[in-house]
Short mmCIF file of C-alpha atoms and ligand atoms in Angstrom, two decimals:
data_model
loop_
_atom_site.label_atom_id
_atom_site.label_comp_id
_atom_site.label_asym_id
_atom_site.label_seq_id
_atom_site.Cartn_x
_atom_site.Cartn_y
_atom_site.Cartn_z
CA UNK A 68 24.57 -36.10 146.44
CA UNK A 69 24.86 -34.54 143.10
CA UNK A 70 23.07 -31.70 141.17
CA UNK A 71 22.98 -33.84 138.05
CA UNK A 72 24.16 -37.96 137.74
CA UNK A 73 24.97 -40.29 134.92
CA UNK A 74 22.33 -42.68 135.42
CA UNK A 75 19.67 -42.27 133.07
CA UNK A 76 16.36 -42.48 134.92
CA UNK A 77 16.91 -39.73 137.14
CA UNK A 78 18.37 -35.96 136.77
CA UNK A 79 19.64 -35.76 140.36
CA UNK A 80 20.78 -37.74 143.64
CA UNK A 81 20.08 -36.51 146.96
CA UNK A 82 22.00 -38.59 149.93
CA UNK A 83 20.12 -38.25 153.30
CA UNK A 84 21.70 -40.89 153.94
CA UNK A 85 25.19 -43.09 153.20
CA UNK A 86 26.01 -46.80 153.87
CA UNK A 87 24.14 -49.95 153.99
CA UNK A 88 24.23 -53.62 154.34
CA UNK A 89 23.85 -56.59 151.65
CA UNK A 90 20.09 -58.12 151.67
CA UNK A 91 20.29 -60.14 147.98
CA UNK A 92 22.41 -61.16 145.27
CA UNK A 93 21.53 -58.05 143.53
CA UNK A 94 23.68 -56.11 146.21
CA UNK A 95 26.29 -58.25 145.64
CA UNK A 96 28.39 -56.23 143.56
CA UNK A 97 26.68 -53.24 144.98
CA UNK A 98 28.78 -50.09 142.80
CA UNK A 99 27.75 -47.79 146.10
CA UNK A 100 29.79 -50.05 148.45
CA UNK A 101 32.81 -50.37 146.19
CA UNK A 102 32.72 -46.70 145.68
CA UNK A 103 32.48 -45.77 149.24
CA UNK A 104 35.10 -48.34 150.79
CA UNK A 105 37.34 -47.11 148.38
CA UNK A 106 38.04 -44.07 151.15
CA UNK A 107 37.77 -45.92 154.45
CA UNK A 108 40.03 -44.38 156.55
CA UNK A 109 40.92 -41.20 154.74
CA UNK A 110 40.85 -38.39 157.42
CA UNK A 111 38.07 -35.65 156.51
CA UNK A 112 36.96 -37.44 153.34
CA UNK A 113 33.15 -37.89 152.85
CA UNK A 114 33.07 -41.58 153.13
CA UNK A 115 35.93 -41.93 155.57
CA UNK A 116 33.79 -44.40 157.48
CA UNK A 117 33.63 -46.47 154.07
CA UNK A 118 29.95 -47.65 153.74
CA UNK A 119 28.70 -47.47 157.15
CA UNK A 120 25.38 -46.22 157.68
CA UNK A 121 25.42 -42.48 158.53
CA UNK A 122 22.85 -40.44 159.03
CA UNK A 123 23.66 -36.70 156.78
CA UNK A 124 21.41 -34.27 158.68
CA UNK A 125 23.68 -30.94 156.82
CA UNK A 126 22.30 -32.76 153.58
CA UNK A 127 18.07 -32.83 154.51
CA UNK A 128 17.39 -29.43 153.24
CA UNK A 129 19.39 -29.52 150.01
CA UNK A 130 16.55 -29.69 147.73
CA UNK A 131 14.51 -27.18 149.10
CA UNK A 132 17.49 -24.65 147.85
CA UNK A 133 16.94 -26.49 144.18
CA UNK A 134 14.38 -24.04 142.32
CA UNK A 135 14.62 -25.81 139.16
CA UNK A 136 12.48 -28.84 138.96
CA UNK A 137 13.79 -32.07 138.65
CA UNK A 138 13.29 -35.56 138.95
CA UNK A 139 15.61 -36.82 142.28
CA UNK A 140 16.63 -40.37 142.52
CA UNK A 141 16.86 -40.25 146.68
CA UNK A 142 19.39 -42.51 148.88
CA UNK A 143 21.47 -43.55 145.57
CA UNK A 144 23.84 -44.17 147.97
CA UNK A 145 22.17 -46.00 150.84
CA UNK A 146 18.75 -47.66 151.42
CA UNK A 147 16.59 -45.38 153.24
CA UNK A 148 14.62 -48.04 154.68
CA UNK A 149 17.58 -49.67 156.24
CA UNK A 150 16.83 -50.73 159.70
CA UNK A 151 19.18 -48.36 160.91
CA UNK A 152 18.11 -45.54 159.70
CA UNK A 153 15.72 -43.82 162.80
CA UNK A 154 11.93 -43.42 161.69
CA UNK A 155 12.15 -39.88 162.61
CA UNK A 156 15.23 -39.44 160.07
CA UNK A 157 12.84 -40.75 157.47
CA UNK A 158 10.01 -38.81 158.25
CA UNK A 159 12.37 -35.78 157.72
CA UNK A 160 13.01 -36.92 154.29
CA UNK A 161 9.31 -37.25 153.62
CA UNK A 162 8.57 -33.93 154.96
CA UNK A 163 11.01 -32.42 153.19
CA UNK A 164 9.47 -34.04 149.86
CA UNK A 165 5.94 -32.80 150.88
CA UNK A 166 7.89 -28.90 150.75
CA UNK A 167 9.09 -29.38 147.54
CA UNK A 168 6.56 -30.43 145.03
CA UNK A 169 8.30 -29.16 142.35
CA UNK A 170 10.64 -32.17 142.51
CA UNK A 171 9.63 -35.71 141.52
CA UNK A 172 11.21 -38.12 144.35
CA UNK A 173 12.31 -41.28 143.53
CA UNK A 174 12.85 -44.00 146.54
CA UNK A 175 13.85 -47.30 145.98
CA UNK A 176 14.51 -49.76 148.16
CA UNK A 177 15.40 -53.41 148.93
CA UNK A 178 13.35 -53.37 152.22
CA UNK A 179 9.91 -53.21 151.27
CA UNK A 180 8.61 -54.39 154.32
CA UNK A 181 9.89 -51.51 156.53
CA UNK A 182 8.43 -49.29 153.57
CA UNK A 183 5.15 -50.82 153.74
CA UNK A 184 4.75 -50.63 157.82
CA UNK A 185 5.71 -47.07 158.24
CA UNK A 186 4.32 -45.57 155.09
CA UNK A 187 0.91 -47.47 156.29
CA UNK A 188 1.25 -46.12 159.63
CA UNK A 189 -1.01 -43.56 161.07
CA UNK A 190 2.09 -42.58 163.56
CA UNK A 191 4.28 -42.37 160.81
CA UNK A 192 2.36 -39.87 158.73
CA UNK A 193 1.84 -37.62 162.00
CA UNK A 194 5.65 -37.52 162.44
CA UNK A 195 6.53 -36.31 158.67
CA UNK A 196 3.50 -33.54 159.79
CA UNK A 197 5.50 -32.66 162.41
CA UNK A 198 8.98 -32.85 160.53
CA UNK A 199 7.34 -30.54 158.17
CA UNK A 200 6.02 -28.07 160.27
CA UNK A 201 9.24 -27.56 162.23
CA UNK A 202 10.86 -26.99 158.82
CA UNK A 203 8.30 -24.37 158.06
CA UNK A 204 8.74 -22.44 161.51
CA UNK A 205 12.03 -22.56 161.15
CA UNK A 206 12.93 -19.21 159.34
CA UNK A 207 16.45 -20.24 158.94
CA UNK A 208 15.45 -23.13 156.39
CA UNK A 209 15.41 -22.02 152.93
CA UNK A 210 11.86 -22.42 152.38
CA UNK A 211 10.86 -19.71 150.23
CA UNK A 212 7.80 -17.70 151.94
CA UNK A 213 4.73 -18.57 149.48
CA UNK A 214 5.65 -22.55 149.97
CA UNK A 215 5.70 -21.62 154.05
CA UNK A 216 1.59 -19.81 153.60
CA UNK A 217 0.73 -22.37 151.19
CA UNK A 218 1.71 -25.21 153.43
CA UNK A 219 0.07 -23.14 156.91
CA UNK A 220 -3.21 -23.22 154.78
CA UNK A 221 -3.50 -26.97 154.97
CA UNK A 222 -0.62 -28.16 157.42
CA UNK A 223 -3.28 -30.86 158.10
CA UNK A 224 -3.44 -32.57 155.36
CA UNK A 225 0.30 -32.79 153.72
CA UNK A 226 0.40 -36.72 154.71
CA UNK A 227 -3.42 -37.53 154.36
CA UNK A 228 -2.76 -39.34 151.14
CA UNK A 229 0.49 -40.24 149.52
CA UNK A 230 2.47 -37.39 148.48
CA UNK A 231 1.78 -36.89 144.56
CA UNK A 232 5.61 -36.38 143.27
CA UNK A 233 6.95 -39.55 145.66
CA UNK A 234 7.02 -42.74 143.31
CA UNK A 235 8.23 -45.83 145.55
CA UNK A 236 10.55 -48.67 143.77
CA UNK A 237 11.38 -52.07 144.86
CA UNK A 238 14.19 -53.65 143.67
CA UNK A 239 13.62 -56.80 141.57
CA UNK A 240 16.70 -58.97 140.55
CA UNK A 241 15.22 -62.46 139.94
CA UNK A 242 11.43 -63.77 140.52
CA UNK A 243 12.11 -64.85 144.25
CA UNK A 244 12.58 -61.30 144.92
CA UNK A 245 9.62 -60.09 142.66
CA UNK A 246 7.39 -62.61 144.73
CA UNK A 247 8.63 -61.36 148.00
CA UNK A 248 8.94 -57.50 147.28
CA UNK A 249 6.30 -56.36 144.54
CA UNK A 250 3.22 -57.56 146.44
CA UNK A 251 4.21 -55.09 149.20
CA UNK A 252 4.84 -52.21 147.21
CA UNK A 253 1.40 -52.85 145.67
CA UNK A 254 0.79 -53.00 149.20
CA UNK A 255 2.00 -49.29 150.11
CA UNK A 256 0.46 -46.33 149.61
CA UNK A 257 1.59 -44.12 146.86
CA UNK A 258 1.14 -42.10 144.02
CA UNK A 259 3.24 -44.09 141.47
CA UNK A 260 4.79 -47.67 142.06
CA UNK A 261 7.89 -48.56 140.04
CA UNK A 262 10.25 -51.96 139.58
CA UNK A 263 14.05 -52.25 139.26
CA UNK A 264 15.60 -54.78 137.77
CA UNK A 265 18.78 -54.59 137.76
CA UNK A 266 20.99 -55.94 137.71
CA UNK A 267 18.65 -58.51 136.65
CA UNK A 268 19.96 -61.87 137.64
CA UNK A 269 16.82 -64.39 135.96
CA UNK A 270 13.57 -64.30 134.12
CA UNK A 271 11.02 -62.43 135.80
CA UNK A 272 7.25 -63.14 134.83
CA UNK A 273 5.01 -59.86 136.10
CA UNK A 274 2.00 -60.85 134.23
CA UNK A 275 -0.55 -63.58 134.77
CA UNK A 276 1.52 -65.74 137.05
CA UNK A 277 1.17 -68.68 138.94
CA UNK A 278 2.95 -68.57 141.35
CA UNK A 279 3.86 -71.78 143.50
CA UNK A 280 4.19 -72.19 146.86
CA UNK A 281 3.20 -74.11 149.91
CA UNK A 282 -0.42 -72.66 149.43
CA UNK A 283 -2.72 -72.46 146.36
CA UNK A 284 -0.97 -71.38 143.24
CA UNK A 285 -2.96 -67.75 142.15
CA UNK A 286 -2.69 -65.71 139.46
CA UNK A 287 -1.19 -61.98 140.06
CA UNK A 288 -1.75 -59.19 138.55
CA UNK A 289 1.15 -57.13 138.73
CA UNK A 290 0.83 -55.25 135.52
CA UNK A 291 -2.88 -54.68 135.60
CA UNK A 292 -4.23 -54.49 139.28
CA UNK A 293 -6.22 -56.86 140.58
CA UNK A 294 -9.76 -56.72 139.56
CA UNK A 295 -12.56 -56.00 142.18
CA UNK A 296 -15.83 -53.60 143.12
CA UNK A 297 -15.32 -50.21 143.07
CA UNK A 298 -18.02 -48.18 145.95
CA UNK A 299 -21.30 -48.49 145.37
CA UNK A 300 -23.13 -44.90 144.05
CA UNK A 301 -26.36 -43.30 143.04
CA UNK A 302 -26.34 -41.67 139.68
CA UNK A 303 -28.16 -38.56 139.43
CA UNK A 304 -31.70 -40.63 137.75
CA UNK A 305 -31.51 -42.39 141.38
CA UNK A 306 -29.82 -45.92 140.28
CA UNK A 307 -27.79 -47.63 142.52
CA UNK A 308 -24.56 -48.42 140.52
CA UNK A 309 -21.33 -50.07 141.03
CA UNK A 310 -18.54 -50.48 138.82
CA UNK A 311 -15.51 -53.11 138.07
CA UNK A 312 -12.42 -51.32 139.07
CA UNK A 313 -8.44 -52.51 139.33
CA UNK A 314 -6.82 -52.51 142.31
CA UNK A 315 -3.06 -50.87 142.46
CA UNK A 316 -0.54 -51.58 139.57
CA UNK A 317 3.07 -51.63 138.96
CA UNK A 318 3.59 -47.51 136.94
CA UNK A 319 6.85 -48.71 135.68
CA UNK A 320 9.25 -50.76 134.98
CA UNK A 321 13.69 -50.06 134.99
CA UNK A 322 15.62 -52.61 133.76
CA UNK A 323 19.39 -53.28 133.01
CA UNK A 324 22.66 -55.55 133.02
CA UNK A 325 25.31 -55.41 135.97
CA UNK A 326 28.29 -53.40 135.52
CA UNK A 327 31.80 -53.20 137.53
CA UNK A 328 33.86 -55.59 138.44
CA UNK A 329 32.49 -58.91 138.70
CA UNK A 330 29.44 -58.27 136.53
CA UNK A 331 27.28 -61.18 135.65
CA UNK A 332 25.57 -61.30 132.23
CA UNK A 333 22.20 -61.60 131.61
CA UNK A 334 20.10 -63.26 128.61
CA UNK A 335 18.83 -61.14 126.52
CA UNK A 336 15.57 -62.72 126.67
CA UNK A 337 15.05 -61.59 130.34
CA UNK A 338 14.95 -57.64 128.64
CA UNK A 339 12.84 -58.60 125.88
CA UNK A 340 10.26 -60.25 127.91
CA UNK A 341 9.95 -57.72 130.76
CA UNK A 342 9.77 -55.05 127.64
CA UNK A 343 7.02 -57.50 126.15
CA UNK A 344 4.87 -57.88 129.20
CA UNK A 345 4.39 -54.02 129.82
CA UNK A 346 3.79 -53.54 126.48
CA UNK A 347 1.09 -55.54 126.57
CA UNK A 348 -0.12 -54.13 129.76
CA UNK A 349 0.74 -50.90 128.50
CA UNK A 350 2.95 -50.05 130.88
CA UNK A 351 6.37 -47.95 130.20
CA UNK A 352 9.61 -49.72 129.90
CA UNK A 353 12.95 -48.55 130.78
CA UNK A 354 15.99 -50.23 129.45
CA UNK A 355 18.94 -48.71 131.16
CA UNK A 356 21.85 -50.40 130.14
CA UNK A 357 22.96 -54.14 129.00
CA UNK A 358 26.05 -53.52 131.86
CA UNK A 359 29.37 -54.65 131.29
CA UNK A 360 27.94 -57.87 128.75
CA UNK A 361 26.40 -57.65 125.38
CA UNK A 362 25.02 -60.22 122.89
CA UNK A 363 27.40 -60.79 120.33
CA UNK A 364 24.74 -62.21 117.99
CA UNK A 365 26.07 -65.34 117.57
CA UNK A 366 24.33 -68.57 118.78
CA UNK A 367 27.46 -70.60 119.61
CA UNK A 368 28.42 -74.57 120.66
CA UNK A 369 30.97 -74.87 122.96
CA UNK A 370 32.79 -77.38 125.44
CA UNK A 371 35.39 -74.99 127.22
CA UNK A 372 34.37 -71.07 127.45
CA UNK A 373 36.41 -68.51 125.90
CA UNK A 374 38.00 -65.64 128.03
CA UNK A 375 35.75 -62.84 127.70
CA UNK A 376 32.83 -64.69 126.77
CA UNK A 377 29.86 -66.72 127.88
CA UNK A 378 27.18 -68.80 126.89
CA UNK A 379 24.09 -68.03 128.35
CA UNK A 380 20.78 -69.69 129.04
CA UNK A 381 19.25 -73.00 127.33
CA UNK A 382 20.31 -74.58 124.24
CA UNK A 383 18.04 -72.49 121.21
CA UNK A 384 18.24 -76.16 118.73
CA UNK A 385 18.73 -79.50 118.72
CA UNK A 386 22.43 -78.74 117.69
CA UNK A 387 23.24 -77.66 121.42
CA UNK A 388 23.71 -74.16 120.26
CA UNK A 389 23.75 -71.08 122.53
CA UNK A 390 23.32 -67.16 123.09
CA UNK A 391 27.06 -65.88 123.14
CA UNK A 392 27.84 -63.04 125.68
CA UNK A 393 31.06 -60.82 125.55
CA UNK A 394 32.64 -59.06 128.23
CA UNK A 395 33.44 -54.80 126.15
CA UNK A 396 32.46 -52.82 128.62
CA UNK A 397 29.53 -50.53 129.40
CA UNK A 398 30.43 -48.58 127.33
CA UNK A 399 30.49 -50.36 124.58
CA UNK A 400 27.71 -52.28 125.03
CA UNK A 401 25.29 -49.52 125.17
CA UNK A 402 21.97 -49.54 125.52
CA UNK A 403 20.04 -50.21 122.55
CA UNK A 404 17.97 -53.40 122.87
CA UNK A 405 16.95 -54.88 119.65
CA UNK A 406 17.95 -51.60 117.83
CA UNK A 407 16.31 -49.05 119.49
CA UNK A 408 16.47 -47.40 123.40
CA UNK A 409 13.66 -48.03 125.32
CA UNK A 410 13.12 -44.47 127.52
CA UNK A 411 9.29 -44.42 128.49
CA UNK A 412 8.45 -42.59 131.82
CA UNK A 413 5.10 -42.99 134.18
CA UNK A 414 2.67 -40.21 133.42
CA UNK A 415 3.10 -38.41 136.77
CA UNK A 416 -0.88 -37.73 137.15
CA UNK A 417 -1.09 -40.80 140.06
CA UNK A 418 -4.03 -43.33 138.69
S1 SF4 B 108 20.41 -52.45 149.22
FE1 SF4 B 108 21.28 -51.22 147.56
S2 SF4 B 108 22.72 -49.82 148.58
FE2 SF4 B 108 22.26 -51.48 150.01
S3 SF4 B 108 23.90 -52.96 149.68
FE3 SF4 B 108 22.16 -53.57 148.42
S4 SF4 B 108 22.59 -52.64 146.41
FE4 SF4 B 108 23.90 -51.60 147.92
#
């Protein structure tokens, strides 16, 4: 957990929780696991337990003693909806959120399924009511004593609707995953919805697929929200009106290149058209970082690869030729795609 962090989304990282367990290839070089294993087995150290899941109760109240607001990347460290983390430990972290709304929370996770059951759960949203209140009686918590009337006024209703500075993320590293994961994130309540795809392992297509299957192939409409009937209403001359209306929508889109040892590249045509598709949808693009592999610029034929470089998707001409990758480091490689950075945010106002 850190006041501030390098990566560029986010301003802080708050660790309820530490530890985890591989789901996807995108976890496969997972830079939380390598970090944490790193101390297995050093007496008193943080992470002497390496990347076990463990449960950081001393850490739950941190950001209620951060005044300053800021956006919080939460679990940077772990997966909050990891099977082993207990659904009352989660509803702490909620409630916690709900007593801080001068904080914007962001959650992302690689199990969107246990995201979708509990945040959809009636039980669920009673137990962060509860969390919360308990935090609130406490007077040892630092809750400040305006936030503690303000939330006695309307204890009620905290959890009634998703909390307005929570955005939910799925993690998205190839379009197996985006089939699997995004529909139930569209599928769970919340204020803003996000993607991230990194390290992005393939082409993903968010807008206006077809996506096959053992059933009928249907379009999605991942960028825009489903279409459909909004509630029917009388207008004030006594007509009975309804209008068109979209369903839920992705807010945002992350997206970047692996980094760390082992890192994969990716074709830069997987950045371009992710950038392309919320553009046209008009929704903001994030381009975190190419990773440890940039472009060279160079369309390249080969037999045997070069150390330090790769060739990378299909052949661009009849010629054979290819996108060359290099291996200099993230550093190095930056994060300007096409010449510029790519830094747009949701507007926070949930739609
Ligand atoms: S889900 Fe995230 S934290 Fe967990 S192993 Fe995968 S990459 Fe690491």
């Amino acid at each position: 957990m850190s006041d501030t962090t390098t990566i560029e989304w986010t301003e802080a990282t708050w660790n309820p929780v530490t530890g985890c367990t591989k789901v996807s290839p995108g976890c496969d070089h997972c830079y939380a696991e390598t970090f944490a294993e790193r101390w297995r087995g050093t007496p008193g150290h943080h992470f002497e337990n390496g990347f076990d899941i463990q449960l950081r109760p001393e850490r739950l109240l941190v950001p209620l003693r951060w005044k300053k607001p800021r956006r919080i990347f939460v679990n940077s460290m772990s997966d909050l909806f990891h099977d082993k983390v207990p659904d009352e430990h989660i509803a702490r972290v909620f409630a916690v959120m709900a007593l801080t709304p001068q904080h914007t929370y962001q959650v992302l996770t690689k199990r969107h399924g246990r995201m979708r059951a509990l945040l959809s759960s009636f039980a669920f949203r009673q137990a962060c009511e509860e969390a919360a209140s308990a935090i609130v009686s406490d007077d040892a918590t630092p809750v400040p004593q305006y936030r503690r009337d303000a939330y006695m006024r309307q204890w009620w209703s905290h959890f009634a609707k998703p909390l307005p500075n929570v955005w939910l993320g799925v993690s998205v590293e190839d379009q197996k995953r985006a089939d699997i994961r995004i529909p139930a994130l569209l599928d769970t309540p919340a204020a803003v919805r996000f993607l991230s795809c990194e390290p992005l392992l393939g082409p993903v297509d968010l807008f206006g697929l077809i996506v096959p299957g053992r059933g009928r192939p249907k379009l999605t409409y991942w960028l825009d929200g489903r279409p459909g009937w909004g509630a029917p209403h009388t207008t004030s001359t006594g007509l009975q009106m309804q209008s068109m209306e979209t369903g839920p929508r992705i807010d945002w889109v992350i997206a970047g290149g692996e980094s760390g040892r082992g890192a994969r590249p990716a074709h830069p045509d997987w950045f371009r058209t992710l950038r392309d598709q919320c553009a046209h949808s008009n929704v903001p693009y994030f381009f975190k970082q190419w990773g440890e592999w940039a472009p060279t610029g160079a369309l390249v034929i080969r037999n045997r690869p070069v150390p330090g470089s790769e060739l990378v998707g299909d052949p661009v001409d009849n010629r054979g030729h290819r996108i060359e990758m290099r291996r200099i480091g993230k550093k190095a490689a930056g994060r300007a795609l096409d010449g510029r950075h790519h830094d747009a945010f949701p507007a926070t106002i949930p739609r």
